């Protein structure tokens, strides 16, 4: 999409993506090697009753969906940050996650007319329509 | 570390870790395939003058350092969320990043005496002591 196509209130959706155990464990071995993310046997005995995904994988999967459904082909050049990440429900092996993102605001910078700024809220749900992730993202666009 | 070892005001440090191009590009191809994260040639011509890391990789690298320097061997069982992620300076190929985390508060839940709650601020710096990342994390501990 292009910057001019984003409109306040627009809802952008990405179809479900299944989270496989191999990816979940590989990600966590690299970036979040806590036992409930990497050791299936111990996780099964533990409080979660099975492996759960690193929250950073959940965010990364949401990012991939945001790129594929919205940012691909746009003037996007980065982000200054993200607000209020909430990992609401554990993500488990085999979950099918989908993204719904709402455009909260979209504007051109008051100080630089070549800078587009979009704030959007991302929500991810699993196959039971339980919300697993919430966050508020900001994306920057190069309109020069 | 154990939950009882964390004290308000404590600063936890992890030594520098170098970010290699292969890892940067592989991560972004999976989770953030925007051209300035995956296409070295185009990125060199673009506004950043070279590849920059996905912000989610930067967060994931910080998580790994938080696990290795603090959470490993603890009663940690997850996190409800993170506040105020700020990607302050681009992370580039070959940067050596280190984590400094400050314990902002550590307490036992008023409603559940088997639940420990720690809030801590994470800062990552590059080899020029430029801060590249800021965020406020919450970690939960199973004291049962």
XYZ file of N, CA and C in Angstrom:
864
model
N 0.839 -1.191 0.000
C 0.000 0.000 0.000
C 0.877 1.245 0.000
N 0.287 2.349 -0.392
C 0.993 3.619 -0.326
C 0.442 4.444 0.847
N 1.269 5.389 1.306
C 0.890 6.198 2.459
C -0.482 6.834 2.276
N -0.747 7.328 1.082
C -2.027 8.013 0.862
C -3.226 7.070 0.932
N -2.986 5.778 0.875
C -4.100 4.823 0.954
C -4.551 4.553 2.390
N -3.699 4.832 3.354
C -4.080 4.594 4.757
C -5.038 5.694 5.220
N -6.110 5.284 5.848
C -7.129 6.229 6.313
C -7.476 5.906 7.766
N -7.674 6.934 8.574
C -8.060 6.725 9.965
C -9.306 5.849 10.042
N -9.240 4.858 10.913
C -10.373 3.946 11.098
C -10.319 2.706 10.228
N -9.449 2.736 9.223
C -9.300 1.571 8.349
C -8.849 0.350 9.160
N -9.431 -0.802 8.868
C -9.017 -2.054 9.507
C -8.326 -2.925 8.467
N -7.107 -3.340 8.805
C -6.281 -4.155 7.908
C -6.184 -5.549 8.515
N -6.471 -6.565 7.719
C -6.474 -7.929 8.257
C -5.502 -8.814 7.494
N -4.932 -9.754 8.219
C -4.075 -10.771 7.613
C -4.655 -12.132 7.973
N -4.716 -13.052 7.007
C -5.281 -14.375 7.305
C -4.410 -15.148 8.299
N -4.965 -16.194 8.898
C -4.257 -16.934 9.947
C -2.969 -17.589 9.467
N -2.003 -17.608 10.370
C -0.722 -18.278 10.167
C -0.530 -19.238 11.343
N -0.183 -20.487 11.045
C -0.008 -21.492 12.095
C 1.406 -21.416 12.669
N 1.477 -21.442 13.992
C 2.773 -21.411 14.675
C 3.204 -22.853 14.945
N 4.307 -23.253 14.327
C 4.805 -24.623 14.474
C 5.806 -24.703 15.629
N 5.877 -25.896 16.220
C 6.785 -26.088 17.355
C 8.243 -25.817 16.976
N 8.642 -26.250 15.782
C 10.041 -26.055 15.384
C 10.421 -24.576 15.382
N 9.555 -23.754 14.824
C 9.848 -22.322 14.765
C 9.843 -21.711 16.169
N 8.848 -22.117 16.955
C 8.718 -21.588 18.318
C 9.974 -21.870 19.139
N 10.450 -23.105 19.050
C 11.609 -23.508 19.846
C 12.895 -22.899 19.288
N 13.013 -22.855 17.954
C 14.230 -22.290 17.350
C 14.362 -20.809 17.706
N 13.255 -20.076 17.610
C 13.288 -18.661 17.959
C 13.737 -18.489 19.413
N 13.114 -19.267 20.283
C 13.401 -19.105 21.718
C 14.826 -19.545 22.056
N 15.330 -20.570 21.379
C 16.719 -20.969 21.647
C 17.669 -19.830 21.317
N 17.343 -19.050 20.297
C 18.197 -17.914 19.941
C 17.988 -16.710 20.860
N 16.732 -16.430 21.207
C 16.442 -15.112 21.780
C 15.744 -15.116 23.141
N 15.229 -16.258 23.581
C 14.480 -16.259 24.846
C 14.477 -17.674 25.411
N 15.698 -18.184 25.739
C 15.817 -19.606 26.078
C 15.376 -19.927 27.505
N 14.168 -19.552 27.838
C 13.591 -19.969 29.110
C 12.906 -21.319 28.888
N 12.894 -22.163 29.930
C 12.488 -23.573 29.764
C 11.071 -23.719 29.232
N 10.188 -22.796 29.567
C 8.792 -22.941 29.099
C 8.642 -22.568 27.628
N 9.725 -22.077 27.016
C 9.728 -21.802 25.572
C 10.491 -22.870 24.769
N 11.363 -23.629 25.413
C 12.261 -24.515 24.653
C 12.224 -25.985 25.069
N 11.754 -26.300 26.266
C 11.823 -27.676 26.782
C 10.400 -28.224 26.887
N 9.990 -28.956 25.826
C 8.592 -29.400 25.735
C 8.194 -30.275 26.921
N 9.097 -31.136 27.338
C 8.765 -32.073 28.417
C 8.558 -31.332 29.737
N 9.505 -30.471 30.060
C 9.378 -29.726 31.316
C 8.177 -28.775 31.258
N 7.953 -28.183 30.086
C 6.808 -27.272 29.933
C 5.491 -28.012 30.127
N 5.449 -29.255 29.668
C 4.228 -30.060 29.812
C 3.902 -30.285 31.291
N 4.947 -30.466 32.090
C 4.756 -30.682 33.532
C 4.500 -29.372 34.285
N 4.836 -28.251 33.670
C 4.799 -26.969 34.364
C 3.443 -26.299 34.328
N 3.404 -25.063 34.816
C 2.133 -24.367 35.004
C 1.399 -24.096 33.701
N 2.108 -24.017 32.579
C 1.429 -23.729 31.311
C 0.902 -24.977 30.631
N 1.319 -26.163 31.102
C 0.835 -27.420 30.514
C 1.311 -27.652 29.088
N 2.407 -27.023 28.722
C 2.956 -27.207 27.376
C 3.789 -25.999 27.005
N 4.480 -26.109 25.893
C 5.298 -24.991 25.423
C 4.433 -23.772 25.129
N 4.950 -22.607 25.444
C 4.327 -21.357 24.983
C 5.376 -20.547 24.229
N 4.902 -19.733 23.313
C 5.812 -18.949 22.472
C 6.399 -17.782 23.254
N 7.637 -17.451 22.955
C 8.179 -16.174 23.429
C 7.292 -15.046 22.928
N 7.021 -14.103 23.806
C 6.232 -12.946 23.382
C 6.882 -12.183 22.243
N 8.211 -12.272 22.160
C 8.910 -11.573 21.070
C 8.684 -12.260 19.742
N 8.458 -13.575 19.761
C 8.059 -14.253 18.528
C 6.655 -13.809 18.120
N 5.777 -13.707 19.095
C 4.410 -13.257 18.787
C 4.444 -11.877 18.133
N 5.237 -10.981 18.693
C 5.382 -9.643 18.093
C 5.986 -9.735 16.690
N 6.974 -10.595 16.534
C 7.649 -10.713 15.244
C 6.707 -11.277 14.186
N 5.863 -12.226 14.585
C 4.868 -12.759 13.652
C 3.859 -11.674 13.266
N 3.488 -10.845 14.226
C 2.577 -9.734 13.920
C 3.228 -8.756 12.950
N 4.535 -8.495 13.172
C 5.254 -7.589 12.269
C 5.233 -8.138 10.853
N 5.497 -9.440 10.716
C 5.505 -10.031 9.380
C 4.140 -9.841 8.694
N 3.079 -10.016 9.477
C 1.743 -9.838 8.891
C 1.486 -8.373 8.544
N 2.015 -7.471 9.366
C 1.851 -6.041 9.083
C 2.594 -5.654 7.808
N 3.780 -6.237 7.617
C 4.528 -5.966 6.384
C 3.753 -6.512 5.187
N 3.345 -7.770 5.279
C 2.724 -8.422 4.119
C 1.365 -7.811 3.770
N 0.647 -7.325 4.763
C -0.710 -6.832 4.491
C -0.771 -5.323 4.306
N 0.289 -4.599 4.693
C 0.179 -3.139 4.667
C 1.458 -2.414 4.215
N 2.606 -2.771 4.779
C 3.809 -1.967 4.554
C 4.543 -2.293 3.256
N 4.350 -3.533 2.762
C 5.029 -3.944 1.537
C 4.674 -2.976 0.401
N 5.702 -2.454 -0.249
C 5.473 -1.544 -1.363
C 5.163 -0.112 -0.958
N 5.158 0.140 0.335
C 4.882 1.507 0.814
C 6.181 2.300 0.921
N 6.057 3.533 1.375
C 7.219 4.394 1.609
C 7.777 4.235 3.019
N 7.339 3.214 3.738
C 7.799 2.958 5.111
C 9.323 2.938 5.187
N 9.873 3.609 6.188
C 11.327 3.534 6.364
C 11.751 3.239 7.798
N 10.797 2.947 8.673
C 11.175 2.599 10.035
C 10.125 3.002 11.041
N 10.512 2.912 12.304
C 9.597 3.200 13.399
C 10.383 3.731 14.582
N 9.845 4.750 15.260
C 10.517 5.238 16.462
C 10.223 4.397 17.695
N 9.134 3.583 17.631
C 8.830 2.793 18.816
C 7.444 2.211 18.815
N 7.139 1.532 19.900
C 5.872 0.828 20.082
C 5.419 1.038 21.527
N 4.116 1.157 21.705
C 3.557 1.343 23.047
C 2.761 0.120 23.480
N 2.746 -0.092 24.781
C 1.745 -0.965 25.413
C 1.596 -2.327 24.773
N 2.672 -3.063 24.692
C 2.555 -4.465 24.273
C 1.881 -5.249 25.392
N 0.863 -6.002 25.026
C 0.195 -6.881 25.995
C 0.135 -8.292 25.429
N 0.750 -9.221 26.173
C 0.653 -10.638 25.827
C -0.479 -11.210 26.668
N -1.638 -11.345 26.065
C -2.873 -11.536 26.825
C -3.170 -12.997 27.129
N -2.850 -13.855 26.194
C -3.126 -15.293 26.309
C -1.905 -16.002 25.729
N -1.454 -17.091 26.350
C -0.289 -17.786 25.792
C -0.539 -18.279 24.365
N 0.504 -18.187 23.541
C 0.476 -18.761 22.185
C 1.107 -20.144 22.264
N 0.378 -21.150 21.747
C 0.809 -22.538 21.880
C 1.077 -23.158 20.514
N 1.765 -24.293 20.548
C 2.086 -25.016 19.320
C 0.804 -25.314 18.541
N 0.820 -24.976 17.256
C -0.330 -25.259 16.399
C -1.369 -24.156 16.365
N -1.225 -23.143 17.193
C -2.178 -22.032 17.135
C -2.129 -21.373 15.758
N -3.297 -20.969 15.297
C -3.412 -20.230 14.034
C -3.736 -18.782 14.388
N -2.774 -17.909 14.164
C -2.902 -16.503 14.582
C -3.227 -15.627 13.391
N -4.118 -14.674 13.615
C -4.345 -13.681 12.563
C -4.287 -12.286 13.152
N -3.875 -11.352 12.303
C -3.709 -9.956 12.696
C -4.890 -9.125 12.227
N -5.355 -8.260 13.120
C -6.251 -7.178 12.731
C -5.620 -5.887 13.222
N -5.442 -4.938 12.330
C -4.811 -3.673 12.688
C -5.753 -2.528 12.317
N -5.877 -1.581 13.233
C -6.729 -0.416 12.986
C -5.864 0.830 12.894
N -6.072 1.611 11.857
C -5.343 2.864 11.708
C -5.959 3.895 12.666
N -5.151 4.322 13.644
C -5.638 5.284 14.635
C -5.471 6.720 14.164
N -4.368 6.998 13.497
C -4.176 8.336 12.935
C -3.150 8.249 11.823
N -3.293 9.126 10.865
C -2.342 9.179 9.765
C -2.233 10.639 9.345
N -0.993 11.139 9.324
C -0.807 12.569 9.068
C 0.587 12.825 8.509
N 0.746 14.030 7.991
C 2.063 14.483 7.561
C 2.624 15.363 8.678
N 3.903 15.172 8.981
C 4.554 15.936 10.048
C 4.354 17.429 9.843
N 4.102 18.145 10.936
C 3.905 19.595 10.832
C 5.224 20.311 10.558
N 6.347 19.666 10.881
C 7.644 20.321 10.681
C 8.371 19.841 9.428
N 7.956 18.702 8.878
C 8.648 18.180 7.696
C 7.602 17.599 6.756
N 7.418 18.240 5.623
C 6.325 17.810 4.741
C 6.654 16.558 3.936
N 7.868 16.023 4.133
C 8.214 14.760 3.475
C 8.140 13.575 4.442
N 7.547 13.787 5.623
C 7.483 12.742 6.644
C 6.032 12.392 6.959
N 5.651 11.177 6.641
C 4.332 10.672 7.004
C 4.402 9.871 8.293
N 3.395 10.031 9.125
C 3.379 9.361 10.434
C 2.045 8.654 10.601
N 2.092 7.349 10.812
C 0.870 6.591 11.056
C 0.964 5.907 12.414
N -0.097 6.058 13.177
C -0.225 5.279 14.411
C -1.316 4.259 14.179
N -1.018 3.021 14.532
C -1.999 1.963 14.330
C -1.936 0.954 15.459
N -3.090 0.368 15.764
C -3.206 -0.621 16.839
C -3.281 -2.002 16.221
N -2.457 -2.887 16.745
C -2.422 -4.267 16.237
C -3.052 -5.186 17.274
N -3.876 -6.094 16.782
C -4.442 -7.141 17.634
C -4.246 -8.476 16.922
N -3.766 -9.459 17.680
C -3.679 -10.804 17.114
C -4.612 -11.708 17.910
N -5.269 -12.603 17.172
C -6.212 -13.557 17.758
C -5.794 -14.962 17.366
N -6.160 -15.919 18.226
C -5.926 -17.321 17.862
C -7.197 -17.923 17.235
N -7.140 -19.237 16.979
C -8.235 -19.909 16.274
C -9.503 -20.012 17.124
N -9.404 -19.674 18.406
C -10.611 -19.635 19.265
C -11.095 -18.193 19.446
N -10.559 -17.293 18.631
C -10.867 -15.861 18.713
C -10.508 -15.253 20.058
N -9.567 -15.872 20.747
C -8.991 -15.254 21.942
C -7.911 -14.275 21.494
N -7.950 -13.078 22.036
C -6.904 -12.117 21.677
C -5.622 -12.472 22.414
N -4.544 -12.649 21.663
C -3.266 -13.039 22.267
C -2.293 -11.869 22.367
N -2.511 -10.822 21.570
C -1.555 -9.709 21.521
C -2.280 -8.402 21.255
N -1.803 -7.368 21.921
C -2.249 -5.990 21.655
C -1.004 -5.115 21.674
N -0.926 -4.180 20.749
C 0.126 -3.167 20.844
C -0.231 -1.965 19.986
N 0.439 -0.864 20.247
C 0.238 0.368 19.480
C 1.542 0.705 18.772
N 1.512 0.667 17.449
C 2.722 0.874 16.647
C 2.691 2.249 15.983
N 3.883 2.752 15.706
C 4.031 3.968 14.904
C 4.898 3.629 13.710
N 4.473 4.030 12.531
C 5.277 3.816 11.341
C 5.555 5.152 10.655
N 6.757 5.258 10.125
C 7.191 6.482 9.436
C 7.318 6.223 7.943
N 6.975 7.240 7.151
C 6.963 7.101 5.692
C 7.745 8.265 5.071
N 8.548 7.915 4.115
C 9.402 8.883 3.411
C 8.652 9.363 2.160
N 8.149 10.590 2.222
C 7.330 11.126 1.132
C 8.120 12.058 0.227
N 9.458 12.054 0.406
C 10.295 12.980 -0.360
C 10.519 12.515 -1.803
N 19.591 -15.967 38.523
C 19.303 -15.313 39.793
C 17.950 -15.781 40.319
N 17.739 -15.593 41.608
C 16.450 -15.903 42.217
C 15.693 -14.600 42.493
N 14.370 -14.718 42.585
C 13.532 -13.536 42.786
C 14.011 -12.694 43.967
N 14.383 -13.366 45.045
C 14.784 -12.620 46.250
C 16.089 -11.842 46.059
N 16.833 -12.170 45.007
C 18.098 -11.458 44.766
C 17.904 -10.119 44.061
N 16.758 -9.939 43.402
C 16.518 -8.668 42.711
C 16.146 -7.591 43.724
N 16.763 -6.441 43.596
C 16.538 -5.333 44.517
C 16.307 -4.055 43.722
N 15.381 -3.235 44.189
C 15.119 -1.973 43.516
C 16.404 -1.158 43.384
N 16.630 -0.649 42.196
C 17.814 0.161 41.939
C 19.003 -0.630 41.420
N 18.925 -1.960 41.538
C 20.007 -2.803 41.033
C 20.183 -2.606 39.529
N 21.426 -2.545 39.078
C 21.717 -2.451 37.651
C 22.352 -3.764 37.198
N 21.764 -4.358 36.183
C 22.222 -5.640 35.647
C 22.817 -5.375 34.269
N 24.013 -5.877 34.035
C 24.701 -5.597 32.764
C 25.050 -6.889 32.047
N 25.001 -6.802 30.728
C 25.446 -7.925 29.887
C 26.528 -7.395 28.961
N 27.607 -8.142 28.787
C 28.693 -7.673 27.907
C 28.242 -7.578 26.448
N 28.998 -6.865 25.629
C 28.596 -6.616 24.239
C 28.472 -7.886 23.406
N 27.509 -7.862 22.514
C 27.284 -8.926 21.535
C 27.268 -8.265 20.157
N 28.030 -8.831 19.214
C 28.114 -8.259 17.872
C 26.956 -8.768 17.011
N 26.333 -7.839 16.299
C 25.240 -8.186 15.393
C 25.822 -8.397 14.001
N 25.696 -9.630 13.504
C 26.256 -9.975 12.201
C 25.197 -9.785 11.106
N 25.674 -9.504 9.901
C 24.746 -9.281 8.786
C 23.867 -10.504 8.511
N 24.465 -11.700 8.593
C 23.682 -12.908 8.303
C 22.475 -13.020 9.230
N 22.699 -12.796 10.506
C 21.606 -12.909 11.467
C 20.569 -11.805 11.230
N 21.067 -10.592 10.989
C 20.181 -9.453 10.767
C 19.247 -9.706 9.579
N 19.834 -10.193 8.500
C 19.053 -10.410 7.280
C 18.127 -11.623 7.433
N 18.643 -12.691 8.058
C 17.813 -13.891 8.226
C 16.591 -13.579 9.092
N 16.806 -12.858 10.172
C 15.684 -12.493 11.045
C 14.655 -11.685 10.261
N 15.135 -10.696 9.534
C 14.210 -9.816 8.809
C 13.506 -10.550 7.668
N 14.192 -11.476 7.028
C 13.502 -12.234 5.970
C 12.329 -13.012 6.547
N 12.474 -13.476 7.768
C 11.379 -14.208 8.396
C 10.292 -13.286 8.935
N 10.689 -12.159 9.535
C 9.732 -11.425 10.359
C 9.532 -9.957 10.009
N 10.389 -9.401 9.169
C 10.271 -7.961 8.891
C 10.951 -7.662 7.552
N 10.412 -8.278 6.470
C 11.133 -8.230 5.191
C 10.961 -6.911 4.437
N 11.285 -5.822 5.099
C 11.329 -4.534 4.419
C 12.734 -4.365 3.839
N 12.817 -3.666 2.711
C 14.060 -3.639 1.936
C 15.254 -3.107 2.723
N 15.017 -2.180 3.637
C 16.151 -1.612 4.386
C 16.672 -2.573 5.456
N 15.970 -3.705 5.656
C 16.447 -4.755 6.566
C 17.056 -5.950 5.830
N 16.754 -6.125 4.541
C 17.156 -7.369 3.854
C 17.963 -7.173 2.576
N 17.909 -6.003 1.983
C 18.543 -5.788 0.676
C 19.708 -4.813 0.858
N 20.925 -5.390 1.022
C 22.095 -4.579 1.366
C 22.376 -3.509 0.308
N 22.219 -3.872 -0.951
C 22.544 -2.944 -2.026
C 21.581 -1.753 -2.030
N 20.311 -2.059 -1.998
C 19.312 -0.984 -1.992
C 19.422 -0.135 -0.714
N 19.695 -0.820 0.400
C 19.833 -0.090 1.669
C 21.021 0.872 1.619
N 22.099 0.447 0.937
C 23.281 1.296 0.819
C 22.958 2.584 0.063
N 22.086 2.478 -0.925
C 21.686 3.654 -1.719
C 20.628 4.501 -0.994
N 19.957 3.909 -0.015
C 18.815 4.568 0.606
C 19.187 5.502 1.743
N 18.185 6.005 2.433
C 18.397 7.056 3.422
C 19.257 6.607 4.593
N 19.266 5.288 4.906
C 20.053 4.834 6.054
C 21.512 4.575 5.693
N 21.834 4.534 4.399
C 23.223 4.318 3.983
C 23.742 2.926 4.283
N 22.852 1.974 4.445
C 23.252 0.586 4.738
C 22.116 -0.130 5.438
N 22.285 -1.426 5.583
C 21.258 -2.217 6.280
C 21.104 -1.747 7.724
N 19.871 -1.748 8.204
C 19.630 -1.553 9.637
C 18.809 -2.747 10.132
N 18.969 -3.042 11.402
C 18.290 -4.203 11.986
C 16.808 -3.908 12.206
N 15.989 -4.927 12.036
C 14.603 -4.819 12.490
C 14.600 -4.493 13.984
N 13.752 -3.585 14.373
C 13.621 -3.267 15.797
C 13.250 -4.478 16.632
N 12.562 -5.430 16.000
C 12.175 -6.644 16.751
C 13.372 -7.536 16.996
N 14.362 -7.489 16.108
C 15.611 -8.203 16.399
C 16.328 -7.533 17.568
N 16.348 -6.213 17.563
C 17.000 -5.498 18.665
C 16.354 -5.883 19.999
N 15.034 -5.919 20.030
C 14.333 -6.334 21.252
C 14.665 -7.781 21.609
N 14.731 -8.628 20.597
C 14.995 -10.053 20.847
C 16.408 -10.258 21.369
N 17.351 -9.483 20.858
C 18.727 -9.561 21.364
C 18.783 -9.081 22.820
N 18.013 -8.051 23.132
C 17.955 -7.572 24.515
C 17.353 -8.641 25.423
N 16.319 -9.317 24.918
C 15.697 -10.384 25.711
C 16.705 -11.469 26.017
N 17.468 -11.860 25.002
C 18.462 -12.902 25.229
C 19.455 -12.492 26.321
N 19.859 -11.227 26.286
C 20.795 -10.750 27.309
C 20.126 -10.706 28.686
N 18.842 -10.377 28.715
C 18.117 -10.349 29.992
C 17.997 -11.760 30.567
N 17.767 -12.734 29.688
C 17.699 -14.124 30.161
C 19.060 -14.545 30.704
N 20.095 -14.307 29.904
C 21.419 -14.816 30.276
C 21.986 -14.126 31.515
N 21.631 -12.856 31.703
C 22.237 -12.125 32.819
C 21.353 -12.092 34.065
N 20.071 -12.442 33.939
C 19.178 -12.268 35.091
C 18.150 -13.378 35.256
N 17.454 -13.756 34.201
C 16.296 -14.644 34.358
C 16.675 -16.122 34.419
N 17.816 -16.465 33.844
C 18.251 -17.867 33.829
C 18.343 -18.393 35.271
N 17.674 -19.523 35.509
C 17.707 -20.118 36.845
C 16.760 -19.478 37.841
N 15.998 -18.494 37.395
C 15.042 -17.832 38.297
C 13.689 -18.535 38.240
N 12.741 -18.009 38.982
C 11.373 -18.532 38.985
C 10.510 -17.856 37.910
N 11.118 -17.125 36.996
C 10.395 -16.440 35.915
C 9.469 -17.394 35.178
N 8.239 -16.958 34.939
C 7.344 -17.806 34.137
C 6.643 -17.053 33.025
N 7.017 -15.793 32.809
C 6.406 -15.076 31.692
C 6.289 -13.593 31.975
N 5.563 -12.921 31.116
C 5.416 -11.470 31.198
C 4.063 -11.070 30.645
N 3.402 -10.123 31.313
C 2.126 -9.636 30.772
C 2.307 -8.602 29.669
N 3.519 -7.996 29.586
C 3.692 -6.993 28.538
C 4.897 -6.115 28.746
N 5.031 -5.169 27.859
C 6.172 -4.254 27.821
C 5.648 -2.869 27.460
N 6.262 -1.854 28.044
C 5.870 -0.467 27.781
C 6.955 0.259 27.008
N 6.532 1.217 26.219
C 7.409 2.284 25.713
C 8.698 1.790 25.077
N 8.577 0.933 24.078
C 9.765 0.580 23.312
C 10.178 1.789 22.478
N 11.456 2.135 22.566
C 11.991 3.223 21.744
C 13.219 2.724 20.997
N 13.137 2.789 19.664
C 14.293 2.464 18.826
C 14.965 3.796 18.506
N 16.029 4.097 19.232
C 16.548 5.462 19.272
C 17.555 5.760 18.177
N 18.355 4.771 17.851
C 19.422 4.913 16.856
C 19.431 3.607 16.057
N 19.606 3.671 14.743
C 19.623 2.424 13.975
C 20.738 1.484 14.431
N 20.444 0.190 14.423
C 21.456 -0.841 14.680
C 21.959 -1.333 13.331
N 23.285 -1.323 13.168
C 23.916 -1.638 11.884
C 24.781 -2.886 11.973
N 25.100 -3.418 10.821
C 25.949 -4.612 10.740
C 27.263 -4.360 11.480
N 27.601 -5.287 12.358
C 28.856 -5.189 13.091
C 28.769 -4.424 14.397
N 27.624 -3.837 14.673
C 27.487 -3.139 15.955
C 27.643 -4.123 17.116
N 28.282 -3.666 18.165
C 28.429 -4.459 19.392
C 27.497 -3.847 20.430
N 26.447 -4.571 20.751
C 25.406 -4.054 21.652
C 25.547 -4.650 23.040
N 25.350 -3.796 24.032
C 25.295 -4.346 25.389
C 24.063 -3.817 26.115
N 23.592 -4.633 27.046
C 22.383 -4.325 27.818
C 22.744 -3.817 29.204
N 22.026 -2.770 29.611
C 22.026 -2.369 31.016
C 20.569 -2.307 31.445
N 20.238 -3.001 32.486
C 18.857 -3.035 32.961
C 18.828 -2.588 34.413
N 17.855 -1.740 34.736
C 17.696 -1.258 36.105
C 16.395 -1.794 36.688
N 16.475 -2.351 37.863
C 15.266 -2.834 38.544
C 14.527 -1.622 39.112
N 13.311 -1.386 38.576
C 12.522 -0.230 39.019
C 11.678 -0.565 40.243
N 11.152 -1.775 40.293
C 10.398 -2.203 41.479
C 10.348 -3.718 41.486
N 10.273 -4.260 42.683
C 10.169 -5.708 42.832
C 9.318 -5.956 44.075
N 8.248 -6.753 43.900
C 7.309 -6.930 45.004
C 6.561 -8.252 44.844
N 5.909 -8.639 45.917
C 5.017 -9.793 45.871
C 3.603 -9.259 45.710
N 2.829 -9.903 44.842
C 1.460 -9.478 44.585
C 0.675 -9.352 45.890
N -0.143 -8.310 45.998
C -0.944 -8.133 47.208
C -2.081 -9.156 47.273
N -2.465 -9.706 46.136
C -3.589 -10.649 46.124
C -3.139 -12.111 46.064
N -1.876 -12.340 45.668
C -1.397 -13.730 45.558
C 0.029 -13.786 46.065
N 0.223 -14.433 47.204
C 1.560 -14.400 47.809
C 2.554 -15.332 47.130
N 2.108 -16.029 46.063
C 3.041 -16.868 45.297
C 3.427 -16.220 43.969
N 3.095 -14.942 43.829
C 3.365 -14.234 42.570
C 4.310 -13.064 42.815
N 5.506 -13.152 42.219
C 6.462 -12.051 42.272
C 6.374 -11.215 41.006
N 6.484 -9.915 41.180
C 6.346 -8.995 40.040
C 7.542 -8.044 40.042
N 8.283 -8.027 38.944
C 9.407 -7.100 38.816
C 9.197 -6.220 37.602
N 9.376 -4.930 37.800
C 9.418 -3.996 36.675
C 10.853 -3.531 36.528
N 11.322 -3.589 35.304
C 12.713 -3.185 35.058
C 12.822 -2.472 33.729
N 13.764 -1.529 33.660
C 14.007 -0.751 32.438
C 15.247 -1.283 31.761
N 15.109 -1.513 30.471
C 16.235 -2.036 29.689
C 16.759 -0.940 28.776
N 18.078 -0.838 28.708
C 18.717 0.085 27.777
C 19.808 -0.693 27.043
N 19.826 -0.545 25.744
C 20.928 -1.141 24.974
C 21.719 -0.010 24.337
N 23.043 -0.209 24.325
C 23.978 0.764 23.761
C 24.852 0.066 22.725
N 25.314 0.866 21.748
C 26.261 0.318 20.785
C 27.696 0.643 21.220
N 28.645 0.309 20.362
C 30.064 0.447 20.695
C 30.502 1.910 20.773
N 29.648 2.831 20.341
C 29.939 4.263 20.491
C 29.188 4.850 21.682
N 28.622 3.962 22.526
C 27.827 4.359 23.692
C 26.598 5.180 23.309
N 26.158 5.014 22.085
C 24.858 5.573 21.691
C 23.769 4.603 22.152
N 22.751 5.147 22.793
C 21.654 4.269 23.214
C 20.795 3.932 22.003
N 20.619 2.647 21.750
C 19.836 2.204 20.585
C 18.438 1.740 20.966
N 18.238 1.375 22.230
C 16.950 0.806 22.650
C 16.618 1.208 24.079
N 15.345 1.474 24.290
C 14.817 1.701 25.644
C 13.492 0.966 25.728
N 13.233 0.318 26.833
C 11.890 -0.234 27.068
C 11.701 -0.514 28.547
N 10.449 -0.658 28.941
C 10.108 -0.983 30.319
C 9.425 -2.350 30.332
N 10.060 -3.315 30.962
C 9.562 -4.690 30.969
C 8.974 -5.054 32.329
N 8.064 -5.993 32.314
C 7.534 -6.587 33.544
C 7.779 -8.084 33.479
N 8.301 -8.638 34.543
C 8.508 -10.086 34.613
C 7.764 -10.648 35.809
N 7.207 -11.834 35.627
C 6.445 -12.508 36.678
C 7.217 -13.739 37.156
N 7.116 -13.993 38.462
C 7.865 -15.080 39.088
C 6.913 -15.950 39.902
N 7.104 -17.254 39.755
C 6.270 -18.248 40.435
C 6.955 -18.624 41.749
N 6.404 -18.141 42.859
C 7.028 -18.358 44.164
C 6.345 -19.485 44.936
N 5.483 -20.224 44.251
C 4.700 -21.277 44.919
C 5.535 -22.524 45.194
